[in-house]
Amino acid sequence: MNINLVATTPFKDQKPGTSGLRKQVRVFQQPHYLENFVQAVFNTQTALKGGTLVLGGDGRYFNREAIQIILRMAAAHGVAKVIVGLGGILSTPAASCLIRRYRTQGGLILSASHNPGGPHADFGIKFNTPNGGPAPEKVTNEIHAATLTLSEYRIADIQHVDIDHLGTSKLGTMEIAVVDPVQDYAALMQNLFDFDRMRALFNSVPFRMRFDAMHAVTGPYARRILEDMLGAPPGTVMRAEPLADFGGHHPDPNLVHAHDLVEAMNGRTGPDFGAASDGDGDRNMILGRRFFVTPSDSLAVLAANAHHVPGYRGGIVGIARSMPTSQAADRVAEHLGIECFETPTGWKFFGNLLDAGRVTLCGEESFGTGSDHVREKDGLWAVLFWLNLLAVRHESVENIVKSHWRQFGRNYYTRHDFEEVDAQRAETLMNRLRDRLPGLTGKRLGDHTVSLADDFAYEDPIDGSISQGQGVRILFEGGSRLVFRLSGTGTAGATLRLYVERYEPDPQRHALETQSALAPLIAIAHEVAGIREHTGREAPTVIT
Ligand code: VG1
Ligand code: CO
C-alpha cells in the first residue's frame, strides 16, 4: 500500500457549528476540503492511530465518496480497524451505539441532519468521541485550530473499497468490518423496551401506527424494528427507502415537512399513533390522532412515565434540557425530587452529565430526545418509548398529554424561525438586544414583568468549562419566557430563532390554540428585538 503526502493549504471556514461541520455539497467537493478536515481530526485525535474508528452516514449525496476518502486516509494514518455500516449507512444514534458497544476510539458521522440533500444541498461531518457523543467544544476547537495550520494530508493510494458486502477485509494492515447498520442498535432497543407488550399492541385490531422515515436513514431501522420484530403491518413505515436527495424534500420531522403524515393523522379514521424522524435519525416527531405533541412536552411526559418502561423501571436520576426547551420537564424533575439541568443548545453539552451519571433523560425543543443508552439524541428510541407507554397505559396519545397537563400545568410553547436573513443584520439585531438587557430587569413589557434578562452562559458542572453567548433570554414573573438565538447549523445567511413560552397552571385554560395563547408574548418579542427593523421580516418562515 502506497501512502501519498498531498500538499494543501488551510480553508478558513472549517469551524464546526452546533453539530459538526455543515456546508453546501459544492463546498465539500472542492479539492482537499474534506481531506483537510479529516486530517485535522487525525492530527488531534492521536488515539485513532492503532485504534478503531466507526464510520457511516445518513446516505445523502456525497456520502459514498466521503467514505472512500476517509477509509483511505484512515489506512494512511495507521488506524487498526474501521467499522463501517453496509453501504456507508449508519444513523447517528446507531453510530453512537457502535462506538460504545465496541469501545472504539471514536467515530466519524457524515450528515447534515435535517438539511436537504443532493448536489445543490448540504453535507456534513462530525467527530464523536469514545463515549459515543459529539465532540465537546474543547475538542472541536482543537480540530478547528488544526485545520488552520495544515500543509499536507496523508492518503493511501487505493482505487476503491467495497462497502456493499457484509464481512471483513484488509486495506494494507487496516481491517475494514462492514456491518449490518441495524443489528446492534435493534438489540439495544430490545433491552430497553417491552417488545412483547408492543407486539401485543400491534396485534390488537384497533391499534394502527404510521411512521414517516422521510426517505432518510431511519427507513431500514424502522422497518426492521416496527414491522419485522414488532409485527406492525407492512406499510406502517412510509417513505422507507433512503434516497441521496431525500426525494427532494427536507428530511425534517415537523408539521410542515412531514405533511402527508400529518394529513393522514388528521383524518377521521387516522392511525392512533404517528411519528417521523429526520435525515440522520436522531430527531423525532410524535403525533396522536389529530394531536401534535410538542417535543418539550414529550420530554416531560417520558420523564413522568419512565417507570412504565423496563429500561427505566428503576427510576431516572436527573433530566437535562437545552435552555430554549420549555420548562415543562423542570416541573416533573421537581415532582420526582431529581436534578434538572439547563444546558446550551446542542447535544454535545449533555455528554458530561450523562457520563457522570447525573442525568438519565435529555431533550431539546428541536425534536430531540434521548437517554443514557447512547450519547446522541435518538429518534426511533423516542418513538419506541411512546409505543411502550401506549401499550402499557391503553390510552390515546392525546389523553396521556392532557392528563399530564392537568397534573403539572401546561407550558404553551412555539418556535419561530426567520431563515436566510442577512448575516450582518442578524448579528446587529442580537447585539442591540444584548445592549438592552441590563435595563430590562424589573421592567413591564405588555402585561408582563421581567424577572431576569441575560445572555445565557453555561458552566459545565462536571468539567467546569464555560460557554458564553448561548442565547438571549428574557424571563417574566409567572414562568413565561422569550429566547432569541442564531442558528449554528445553517449553511446560507443566518437564521434567527425566537422561542416563546407561557406557563398556564389552570386546567380551564389548557385548550387554547397555541399561537393565539402566545400572541401577546410574540408581540413583545417583535417589539423588544426590533425584528422587522433589523430583518425586514414581518413574519417567520417556519413556525413549530
Ligand atoms: C439545531 C437545533 C438544536 C440541535 C441542532 C442539531 O441547532 O436548534 O437543538 O441540537 O440543530 O440537530 P441550531 O444551532 O440550528 O439551532 V440535528 O438533528 O441537525 O443533528
Ligand atoms: Co439530526
Coordinates of C-alpha atoms and ligand atoms in Angstrom, one line a residue:
M1 CA 0.0 0.0 0.0
N2 CA 1.4 3.3 -1.1
I3 CA 0.8 6.4 1.0
N4 CA 0.7 9.8 -0.7
L5 CA 1.5 13.0 1.1
V6 CA -0.6 15.6 -0.6
A7 CA 0.3 19.3 -0.3
T8 CA -2.6 21.5 0.8
T9 CA -3.4 24.9 2.2
P10 CA -5.9 25.7 5.0
F11 CA -9.5 26.6 4.5
K12 CA -10.6 29.3 6.9
D13 CA -14.2 28.2 7.3
Q14 CA -13.9 24.8 8.9
K15 CA -15.1 25.7 12.4
P16 CA -17.8 23.1 13.5
G17 CA -21.1 24.6 14.5
T18 CA -23.9 23.3 16.8
S19 CA -23.4 19.8 15.4
G20 CA -20.2 19.3 13.3
L21 CA -19.1 21.0 10.1
R22 CA -22.0 21.6 7.7
K23 CA -21.6 23.1 4.3
Q24 CA -23.1 23.0 0.9
V25 CA -22.1 19.9 -1.1
R26 CA -20.2 22.1 -3.6
V27 CA -18.0 23.4 -0.7
F28 CA -17.2 19.9 0.3
Q29 CA -16.5 19.0 -3.3
Q30 CA -13.6 21.5 -3.6
P31 CA -10.3 19.7 -3.9
H32 CA -8.8 18.9 -0.5
Y33 CA -11.7 20.3 1.5
L34 CA -12.9 17.1 3.2
E35 CA -9.4 15.8 3.3
N36 CA -8.2 18.8 5.3
F37 CA -10.9 18.4 7.9
V38 CA -10.3 14.7 8.3
Q39 CA -6.5 15.3 8.5
A40 CA -7.2 17.8 11.3
V41 CA -9.2 15.1 13.1
F42 CA -6.3 12.6 12.8
N43 CA -3.8 15.2 13.9
T44 CA -5.7 15.9 17.1
Q45 CA -7.2 12.5 17.9
T46 CA -4.0 10.6 18.2
A47 CA -5.6 7.6 19.9
L48 CA -7.1 6.7 16.5
K49 CA -3.6 5.5 15.4
G50 CA -3.7 1.8 16.3
G51 CA -7.3 2.2 17.3
T52 CA -10.8 1.6 15.9
L53 CA -13.0 4.1 14.2
V54 CA -16.7 3.9 13.5
L55 CA -17.7 5.3 10.1
G56 CA -21.1 5.9 8.4
G57 CA -23.6 8.5 7.4
D58 CA -27.2 9.2 6.5
G59 CA -26.8 8.2 2.9
R60 CA -27.1 11.6 1.5
Y61 CA -25.4 12.7 -1.7
F62 CA -21.6 12.6 -1.4
N63 CA -21.8 10.1 1.5
R64 CA -20.2 7.3 -0.6
E65 CA -17.4 9.5 -2.0
A66 CA -16.6 10.8 1.5
I67 CA -16.5 7.3 2.9
Q68 CA -13.9 6.2 0.3
I69 CA -11.7 9.2 1.1
I70 CA -11.9 8.6 4.8
L71 CA -11.1 4.9 4.6
R72 CA -8.0 5.7 2.5
M73 CA -7.0 8.4 5.0
A74 CA -7.6 6.1 8.0
A75 CA -5.4 3.5 6.4
A76 CA -2.7 6.1 5.8
H77 CA -2.8 7.1 9.5
G78 CA -2.4 3.6 10.9
V79 CA -5.9 3.1 12.1
A80 CA -6.1 -0.6 13.1
K81 CA -9.8 -1.1 12.3
V82 CA -12.8 0.7 10.8
I83 CA -16.3 -0.4 11.5
V84 CA -18.4 0.9 8.6
G85 CA -22.2 0.5 8.1
L86 CA -23.2 -1.5 5.0
G87 CA -23.4 0.8 2.0
G88 CA -22.0 3.5 4.2
I89 CA -25.2 3.8 6.2
L90 CA -25.4 4.4 9.9
S91 CA -28.0 6.5 11.7
T92 CA -26.4 9.0 14.2
P93 CA -27.7 7.1 17.3
A94 CA -26.6 3.7 15.8
A95 CA -23.1 5.1 15.2
S96 CA -23.1 6.2 18.9
C97 CA -24.3 2.7 19.9
L98 CA -21.4 1.1 17.9
I99 CA -18.7 3.4 19.3
R100 CA -19.9 2.4 22.8
R101 CA -20.5 -1.2 22.3
Y102 CA -17.1 -1.9 20.7
R103 CA -15.3 0.6 22.8
T104 CA -13.7 2.4 19.8
Q105 CA -11.6 5.5 19.8
G106 CA -14.4 7.4 18.2
G107 CA -16.4 7.8 15.0
L108 CA -16.9 10.0 12.0
I109 CA -20.6 10.6 11.2
L110 CA -21.5 12.0 7.8
S111 CA -24.7 14.0 7.9
A112 CA -26.3 17.4 7.7
S113 CA -29.2 16.0 9.6
H114 CA -32.5 17.7 8.7
N115 CA -30.9 19.9 6.0
P116 CA -31.9 18.9 2.4
G117 CA -29.5 16.7 0.4
G118 CA -28.4 16.4 -3.2
P119 CA -25.8 18.1 -5.4
H120 CA -27.2 21.5 -4.7
A121 CA -27.9 21.0 -1.0
D122 CA -25.9 20.2 2.2
F123 CA -23.4 17.8 3.5
G124 CA -21.7 17.5 6.9
I125 CA -19.2 15.6 9.0
K126 CA -18.6 15.4 12.7
F127 CA -16.3 13.5 15.1
N128 CA -17.7 11.6 18.0
T129 CA -15.5 10.8 21.0
P130 CA -15.0 7.4 22.6
N131 CA -18.1 7.9 24.9
G132 CA -20.2 7.9 21.6
G133 CA -21.1 11.5 21.8
P134 CA -20.4 14.5 19.6
A135 CA -17.1 16.1 20.4
P136 CA -17.3 18.8 23.1
E137 CA -16.3 22.3 22.3
K138 CA -12.8 21.8 23.6
V139 CA -12.2 19.1 21.0
T140 CA -13.9 20.9 18.2
N141 CA -11.9 24.0 18.9
E142 CA -8.7 21.9 18.7
I143 CA -9.8 20.3 15.4
H144 CA -10.6 23.8 14.1
A145 CA -7.3 25.1 15.2
A146 CA -5.6 22.2 13.4
T147 CA -7.4 23.0 10.1
L148 CA -5.8 26.4 10.1
T149 CA -2.2 25.2 10.0
L150 CA -2.3 22.3 7.6
S151 CA 0.3 22.0 4.9
E152 CA -0.3 18.4 3.8
Y153 CA -2.5 15.3 4.3
R154 CA -1.9 11.6 4.1
I155 CA -3.9 9.3 2.0
A156 CA -3.5 5.7 0.8
D157 CA -3.2 5.2 -2.9
I158 CA -6.0 2.8 -3.5
Q159 CA -8.8 2.8 -6.0
H160 CA -12.0 1.7 -4.3
V161 CA -13.0 -0.2 -1.2
D162 CA -16.1 -2.4 -1.3
I163 CA -18.5 -1.4 1.4
D164 CA -21.6 -3.2 -0.1
H165 CA -20.9 -6.6 1.3
L166 CA -21.0 -7.7 4.9
G167 CA -17.8 -9.0 6.4
T168 CA -14.2 -8.0 6.9
S169 CA -11.4 -7.2 4.5
K170 CA -8.0 -5.7 4.7
L171 CA -6.7 -2.4 3.4
G172 CA -2.9 -2.7 3.9
T173 CA -2.8 -3.6 7.6
M174 CA -6.1 -1.9 8.4
E175 CA -9.1 -4.1 8.9
I176 CA -12.4 -3.0 7.5
A177 CA -15.5 -4.5 9.1
V178 CA -18.7 -3.9 7.0
V179 CA -21.5 -4.4 9.5
D180 CA -25.3 -4.5 9.4
P181 CA -26.2 -1.0 10.4
V182 CA -29.4 -2.1 12.3
Q183 CA -28.4 -5.2 14.3
D184 CA -26.6 -3.8 17.4
Y185 CA -29.0 -0.9 17.6
A186 CA -32.1 -3.1 17.4
A187 CA -30.6 -5.3 20.2
L188 CA -30.1 -2.3 22.4
M189 CA -33.7 -1.3 21.9
Q190 CA -34.8 -4.8 22.8
N191 CA -33.0 -4.4 26.1
L192 CA -34.8 -1.1 26.9
F193 CA -38.4 -1.7 25.9
D194 CA -41.0 -4.3 26.4
F195 CA -41.2 -5.8 22.9
D196 CA -43.8 -8.5 23.9
R197 CA -46.2 -5.9 25.0
M198 CA -45.6 -3.7 22.0
R199 CA -46.2 -6.8 19.8
A200 CA -49.4 -7.4 21.6
L201 CA -50.5 -3.8 20.9
F202 CA -49.9 -4.2 17.2
N203 CA -51.9 -7.5 17.3
S204 CA -54.9 -5.7 18.9
V205 CA -57.1 -4.9 16.0
P206 CA -57.9 -1.3 16.7
F207 CA -54.3 -0.1 17.0
R208 CA -52.6 1.4 14.0
M209 CA -49.4 3.4 13.6
R210 CA -47.7 5.2 10.8
F211 CA -44.0 6.1 10.7
D212 CA -42.6 8.5 8.2
A213 CA -38.9 7.8 7.5
M214 CA -38.8 10.8 5.1
H215 CA -36.6 8.8 2.6
A216 CA -33.9 9.2 5.2
V217 CA -31.7 6.9 7.2
T218 CA -34.3 5.5 9.6
G219 CA -36.2 3.6 6.9
P220 CA -34.3 0.3 7.3
Y221 CA -34.2 0.7 11.1
A222 CA -38.0 1.4 11.4
R223 CA -38.9 -1.4 9.0
R224 CA -36.8 -4.0 10.9
I225 CA -37.9 -3.0 14.4
L226 CA -41.5 -2.0 13.8
E227 CA -42.6 -4.3 11.0
D228 CA -40.2 -7.3 11.3
M229 CA -39.7 -7.5 15.1
L230 CA -42.9 -6.0 16.5
G231 CA -45.3 -7.2 13.8
A232 CA -46.7 -3.9 12.6
P233 CA -48.4 -4.4 9.3
P234 CA -46.2 -3.9 6.2
G235 CA -46.6 -0.3 5.0
T236 CA -46.6 1.0 8.6
V237 CA -43.3 2.7 7.6
M238 CA -43.8 5.2 4.8
R239 CA -41.1 6.7 2.6
A240 CA -38.8 3.9 3.9
E241 CA -36.1 3.8 1.2
P242 CA -33.2 6.1 2.0
L243 CA -32.5 8.4 -1.0
A244 CA -29.5 10.5 -1.7
D245 CA -31.7 13.6 -2.0
F246 CA -34.5 12.5 0.4
G247 CA -36.9 12.6 -2.5
G248 CA -36.2 16.3 -3.0
H249 CA -37.7 17.2 0.4
H250 CA -36.3 18.5 3.7
P251 CA -35.9 15.4 6.0
D252 CA -37.1 17.5 8.9
P253 CA -39.8 15.9 11.0
N254 CA -42.1 18.8 11.7
L255 CA -45.7 19.7 10.8
V256 CA -44.6 21.4 7.6
H257 CA -42.2 18.8 6.1
A258 CA -44.0 15.7 7.3
H259 CA -47.1 17.0 5.6
D260 CA -48.5 13.7 4.3
L261 CA -48.2 12.0 7.7
V262 CA -49.9 14.9 9.4
E263 CA -52.7 14.8 6.8
A264 CA -53.2 11.0 7.5
M265 CA -53.2 11.6 11.2
N266 CA -55.9 14.3 10.9
G267 CA -58.3 12.1 9.0
R268 CA -61.4 10.8 10.8
T269 CA -60.1 7.3 10.7
G270 CA -56.5 8.2 11.0
P271 CA -53.9 6.0 12.8
D272 CA -53.7 6.0 16.6
F273 CA -50.0 6.9 16.6
G274 CA -47.8 8.8 14.2
A275 CA -44.1 9.5 14.2
A276 CA -41.3 10.7 12.0
S277 CA -37.6 11.0 12.1
D278 CA -35.0 13.2 10.4
G279 CA -32.2 12.8 7.9
D280 CA -29.8 11.1 10.3
G281 CA -32.3 9.5 12.6
D282 CA -31.7 11.5 15.8
R283 CA -34.9 13.6 15.8
N284 CA -38.5 12.5 16.4
M285 CA -41.9 14.0 16.0
I286 CA -44.8 12.4 17.9
L287 CA -48.4 12.6 16.9
G288 CA -51.7 11.3 18.1
R289 CA -54.8 11.2 16.1
R290 CA -55.4 14.9 15.4
F291 CA -52.9 15.8 18.1
F292 CA -49.4 17.1 18.0
V293 CA -47.0 16.6 20.9
T294 CA -44.5 19.4 21.3
P295 CA -41.0 18.0 21.8
S296 CA -40.8 19.8 25.1
D297 CA -44.0 18.2 26.3
S298 CA -42.8 14.8 25.0
L299 CA -39.6 15.0 27.2
A300 CA -41.7 15.9 30.2
V301 CA -44.2 13.1 29.6
L302 CA -41.5 10.5 29.1
A303 CA -39.8 11.6 32.3
A304 CA -43.0 11.4 34.3
N305 CA -43.8 7.9 32.8
A306 CA -40.3 6.4 32.7
H307 CA -41.2 3.8 35.4
H308 CA -43.6 2.1 32.9
V309 CA -40.7 1.1 30.7
P310 CA -38.3 -1.7 31.5
G311 CA -35.1 0.2 30.8
Y312 CA -36.0 2.9 33.2
R313 CA -38.1 1.0 35.7
G314 CA -35.5 1.7 38.5
G315 CA -36.2 5.4 38.1
I316 CA -34.4 8.3 36.4
V317 CA -31.6 10.1 38.2
G318 CA -32.0 13.5 36.5
I319 CA -33.2 15.4 33.5
A320 CA -31.3 17.8 31.3
R321 CA -32.8 20.1 28.7
S322 CA -31.3 22.8 26.4
M323 CA -32.0 26.3 27.5
P324 CA -34.6 27.2 24.8
T325 CA -36.6 24.0 25.6
S326 CA -39.7 24.6 27.6
Q327 CA -39.6 24.3 31.3
A328 CA -42.3 21.5 31.4
A329 CA -39.6 18.9 32.3
D330 CA -38.4 21.0 35.2
R331 CA -41.8 20.5 36.9
V332 CA -41.5 16.8 36.5
A333 CA -38.0 16.8 37.9
E334 CA -39.2 18.8 40.9
H335 CA -42.1 16.4 41.4
L336 CA -39.7 13.4 41.3
G337 CA -37.2 15.1 43.5
I338 CA -34.4 14.7 41.0
E339 CA -31.9 17.1 39.5
C340 CA -32.7 19.2 36.4
F341 CA -30.0 20.9 34.2
E342 CA -30.3 23.7 31.7
T343 CA -27.6 23.5 29.0
P344 CA -26.8 25.4 25.8
T345 CA -28.3 24.2 22.5
G346 CA -26.6 21.1 21.0
W347 CA -26.4 17.5 22.2
K348 CA -22.7 17.8 23.0
F349 CA -23.5 19.7 26.2
F350 CA -25.3 16.7 27.6
G351 CA -22.3 14.3 27.3
N352 CA -20.6 15.1 30.6
L353 CA -23.8 15.0 32.6
L354 CA -24.7 11.6 31.1
D355 CA -21.1 10.2 31.6
A356 CA -21.1 11.3 35.2
G357 CA -24.5 9.6 35.8
R358 CA -26.2 12.8 36.8
V359 CA -29.0 12.6 34.2
T360 CA -30.9 9.8 32.5
L361 CA -33.1 11.7 30.1
C362 CA -32.2 14.7 27.9
G363 CA -34.2 16.8 25.4
E364 CA -34.3 19.7 23.1
E365 CA -37.2 21.6 21.7
S366 CA -35.9 20.9 18.2
F367 CA -37.5 17.4 18.1
G368 CA -34.6 15.8 20.0
T369 CA -35.0 13.4 22.9
G370 CA -32.7 10.7 24.3
S371 CA -31.2 9.0 27.3
D372 CA -28.1 7.5 28.7
H373 CA -28.4 4.4 26.4
V374 CA -26.2 6.3 23.8
R375 CA -24.7 9.8 23.7
E376 CA -26.8 11.2 20.9
K377 CA -30.4 12.1 20.7
D378 CA -32.3 9.1 19.3
G379 CA -35.4 9.4 17.1
L380 CA -36.6 5.8 17.0
W381 CA -35.8 5.3 20.7
A382 CA -38.3 8.1 21.5
V383 CA -40.9 6.6 19.2
L384 CA -40.5 3.1 20.9
F385 CA -40.7 4.8 24.3
W386 CA -44.0 6.3 23.4
L387 CA -45.2 3.0 21.9
N388 CA -44.2 1.2 25.1
L389 CA -46.3 3.8 27.0
L390 CA -49.3 3.3 24.8
A391 CA -49.0 -0.4 25.2
V392 CA -49.0 -0.1 29.0
R393 CA -51.4 2.7 29.6
H394 CA -54.0 1.8 26.9
E395 CA -54.9 5.5 26.5
S396 CA -54.6 7.7 23.5
V397 CA -51.6 10.0 22.9
E398 CA -53.9 13.0 23.4
N399 CA -55.2 11.7 26.8
I400 CA -51.8 11.0 28.1
V401 CA -50.6 14.5 27.3
K402 CA -53.8 16.2 28.6
S403 CA -53.7 14.3 31.9
H404 CA -50.0 15.3 32.2
W405 CA -51.1 19.0 31.8
R406 CA -53.8 18.5 34.4
Q407 CA -51.2 17.3 36.9
F408 CA -48.3 19.6 36.1
G409 CA -49.8 22.6 34.2
R410 CA -49.3 23.4 30.5
N411 CA -46.4 25.1 29.0
Y412 CA -47.6 26.7 25.8
Y413 CA -44.7 26.8 23.5
T414 CA -43.7 27.8 20.0
R415 CA -40.5 28.4 18.0
H416 CA -40.5 31.0 15.1
D417 CA -37.6 30.7 12.6
F418 CA -36.6 33.6 10.4
E419 CA -34.5 31.8 7.8
E420 CA -31.9 33.1 5.4
V421 CA -31.7 36.6 7.0
D422 CA -28.7 38.7 6.1
A423 CA -26.0 37.6 8.5
Q424 CA -24.7 41.0 9.3
R425 CA -28.2 42.3 10.1
A426 CA -28.9 39.3 12.3
E427 CA -25.8 40.0 14.2
T428 CA -26.8 43.6 14.7
L429 CA -30.2 42.6 16.0
M430 CA -28.6 40.3 18.6
N431 CA -26.0 43.0 19.6
R432 CA -28.7 45.6 20.1
L433 CA -30.7 43.2 22.1
R434 CA -27.8 42.4 24.3
D435 CA -27.2 46.1 24.8
R436 CA -30.7 46.5 26.1
L437 CA -30.5 43.6 28.6
P438 CA -29.2 45.4 31.7
G439 CA -32.1 47.9 31.7
L440 CA -34.8 45.3 31.3
T441 CA -35.0 43.6 34.7
G442 CA -38.0 44.8 36.7
K443 CA -39.5 46.5 33.7
R444 CA -43.0 45.9 32.5
L445 CA -43.4 44.7 28.9
G446 CA -47.1 44.5 27.9
D447 CA -48.8 42.6 30.8
H448 CA -45.5 41.0 31.9
T449 CA -42.8 42.0 34.4
V450 CA -39.2 41.0 33.5
S451 CA -37.7 38.9 36.3
L452 CA -34.3 38.3 34.5
A453 CA -32.8 39.2 31.2
D454 CA -29.4 37.9 30.2
D455 CA -27.2 36.3 27.6
F456 CA -27.1 32.7 28.6
A457 CA -23.7 31.4 29.8
Y458 CA -23.2 27.8 31.0
E459 CA -20.6 26.4 33.4
D460 CA -20.4 22.7 32.9
P461 CA -20.9 21.2 36.4
I462 CA -18.6 18.3 35.6
D463 CA -15.5 19.8 34.0
G464 CA -16.1 23.5 34.8
S465 CA -15.8 24.6 31.2
I466 CA -17.6 27.8 30.4
S467 CA -19.6 28.5 27.2
Q468 CA -20.8 32.1 26.8
G469 CA -23.1 33.9 24.4
Q470 CA -25.6 30.9 24.1
G471 CA -28.7 33.0 23.5
V472 CA -30.6 35.9 24.9
R473 CA -33.3 35.1 27.4
I474 CA -36.0 37.3 28.9
L475 CA -37.8 35.7 31.8
F476 CA -41.0 37.0 33.2
E477 CA -42.7 36.6 36.5
G478 CA -45.0 33.6 36.4
G479 CA -42.8 31.5 34.2
S480 CA -43.2 32.9 30.7
R481 CA -40.1 33.4 28.7
L482 CA -38.7 34.7 25.4
V483 CA -35.4 33.4 24.0
F484 CA -33.5 34.6 20.9
R485 CA -30.5 33.0 19.3
L486 CA -28.9 32.5 15.9
S487 CA -28.8 29.0 14.4
G488 CA -25.4 27.2 14.3
T489 CA -26.4 24.6 11.7
G490 CA -27.4 26.6 8.6
T491 CA -25.3 26.9 5.5
A492 CA -26.7 30.1 4.0
G493 CA -27.1 33.5 5.6
A494 CA -28.4 33.5 9.2
T495 CA -31.4 32.0 10.9
L496 CA -32.9 33.9 13.8
R497 CA -34.8 31.6 16.2
L498 CA -37.4 33.1 18.6
Y499 CA -38.6 30.7 21.3
V500 CA -41.8 31.7 23.2
E501 CA -43.2 30.0 26.3
R502 CA -46.1 30.7 28.7
Y503 CA -46.9 28.6 31.7
E504 CA -50.6 28.0 32.4
P505 CA -51.4 26.1 35.6
D506 CA -55.2 26.4 35.3
P507 CA -56.8 23.3 33.5
Q508 CA -59.7 25.5 32.4
R509 CA -57.3 27.3 30.2
H510 CA -55.5 24.3 28.6
A511 CA -57.5 24.2 25.4
L512 CA -56.3 27.4 23.8
E513 CA -54.8 27.4 20.3
T514 CA -51.0 27.7 20.8
Q515 CA -50.3 30.7 18.5
S516 CA -53.1 32.8 19.9
A517 CA -52.3 31.8 23.5
L518 CA -48.8 33.2 22.8
A519 CA -49.7 36.2 20.7
P520 CA -49.1 38.8 23.3
L521 CA -45.7 37.4 24.1
I522 CA -44.8 37.2 20.4
A523 CA -45.8 40.9 20.0
I524 CA -43.5 41.8 22.9
A525 CA -40.6 39.8 21.3
H526 CA -41.0 41.6 18.0
E527 CA -41.1 44.9 19.8
V528 CA -38.1 44.4 22.1
A529 CA -35.8 42.9 19.4
G530 CA -36.9 45.1 16.5
I531 CA -37.3 42.0 14.3
R532 CA -38.9 43.9 11.4
E533 CA -36.5 46.8 11.6
H534 CA -33.4 44.5 11.6
T535 CA -34.5 41.6 9.4
G536 CA -37.1 43.3 7.1
R537 CA -39.4 40.4 8.0
E538 CA -42.9 40.7 9.4
A539 CA -43.4 37.0 9.8
P540 CA -41.3 33.9 10.4
T541 CA -40.6 31.4 7.6
V542 CA -41.3 28.4 9.8
I543 CA -43.4 28.1 12.9
T544 CA -43.3 25.0 15.1
Ligands
VG1_1 C1 -30.4 22.9 15.7 C2 -31.3 22.8 16.9 C3 -30.5 22.1 18.0 C4 -29.9 20.8 17.6 C5 -29.1 21.0 16.3 C6 -28.6 19.7 15.7 O1 -29.3 23.8 16.0 O2 -31.8 24.0 17.3 O3 -31.4 22.0 19.1 O4 -29.1 20.2 18.6 O5 -29.9 21.6 15.3 O6 -29.6 18.8 15.5 P1 -29.3 25.3 15.6 O7 -28.0 25.8 16.0 O8 -29.5 25.4 14.1 O9 -30.4 26.0 16.3 V1 -29.5 17.8 14.2 O10 -30.8 16.7 14.2 O11 -29.4 18.9 13.0 O12 -28.1 17.0 14.4
CO2 CO -30.5 15.1 13.1

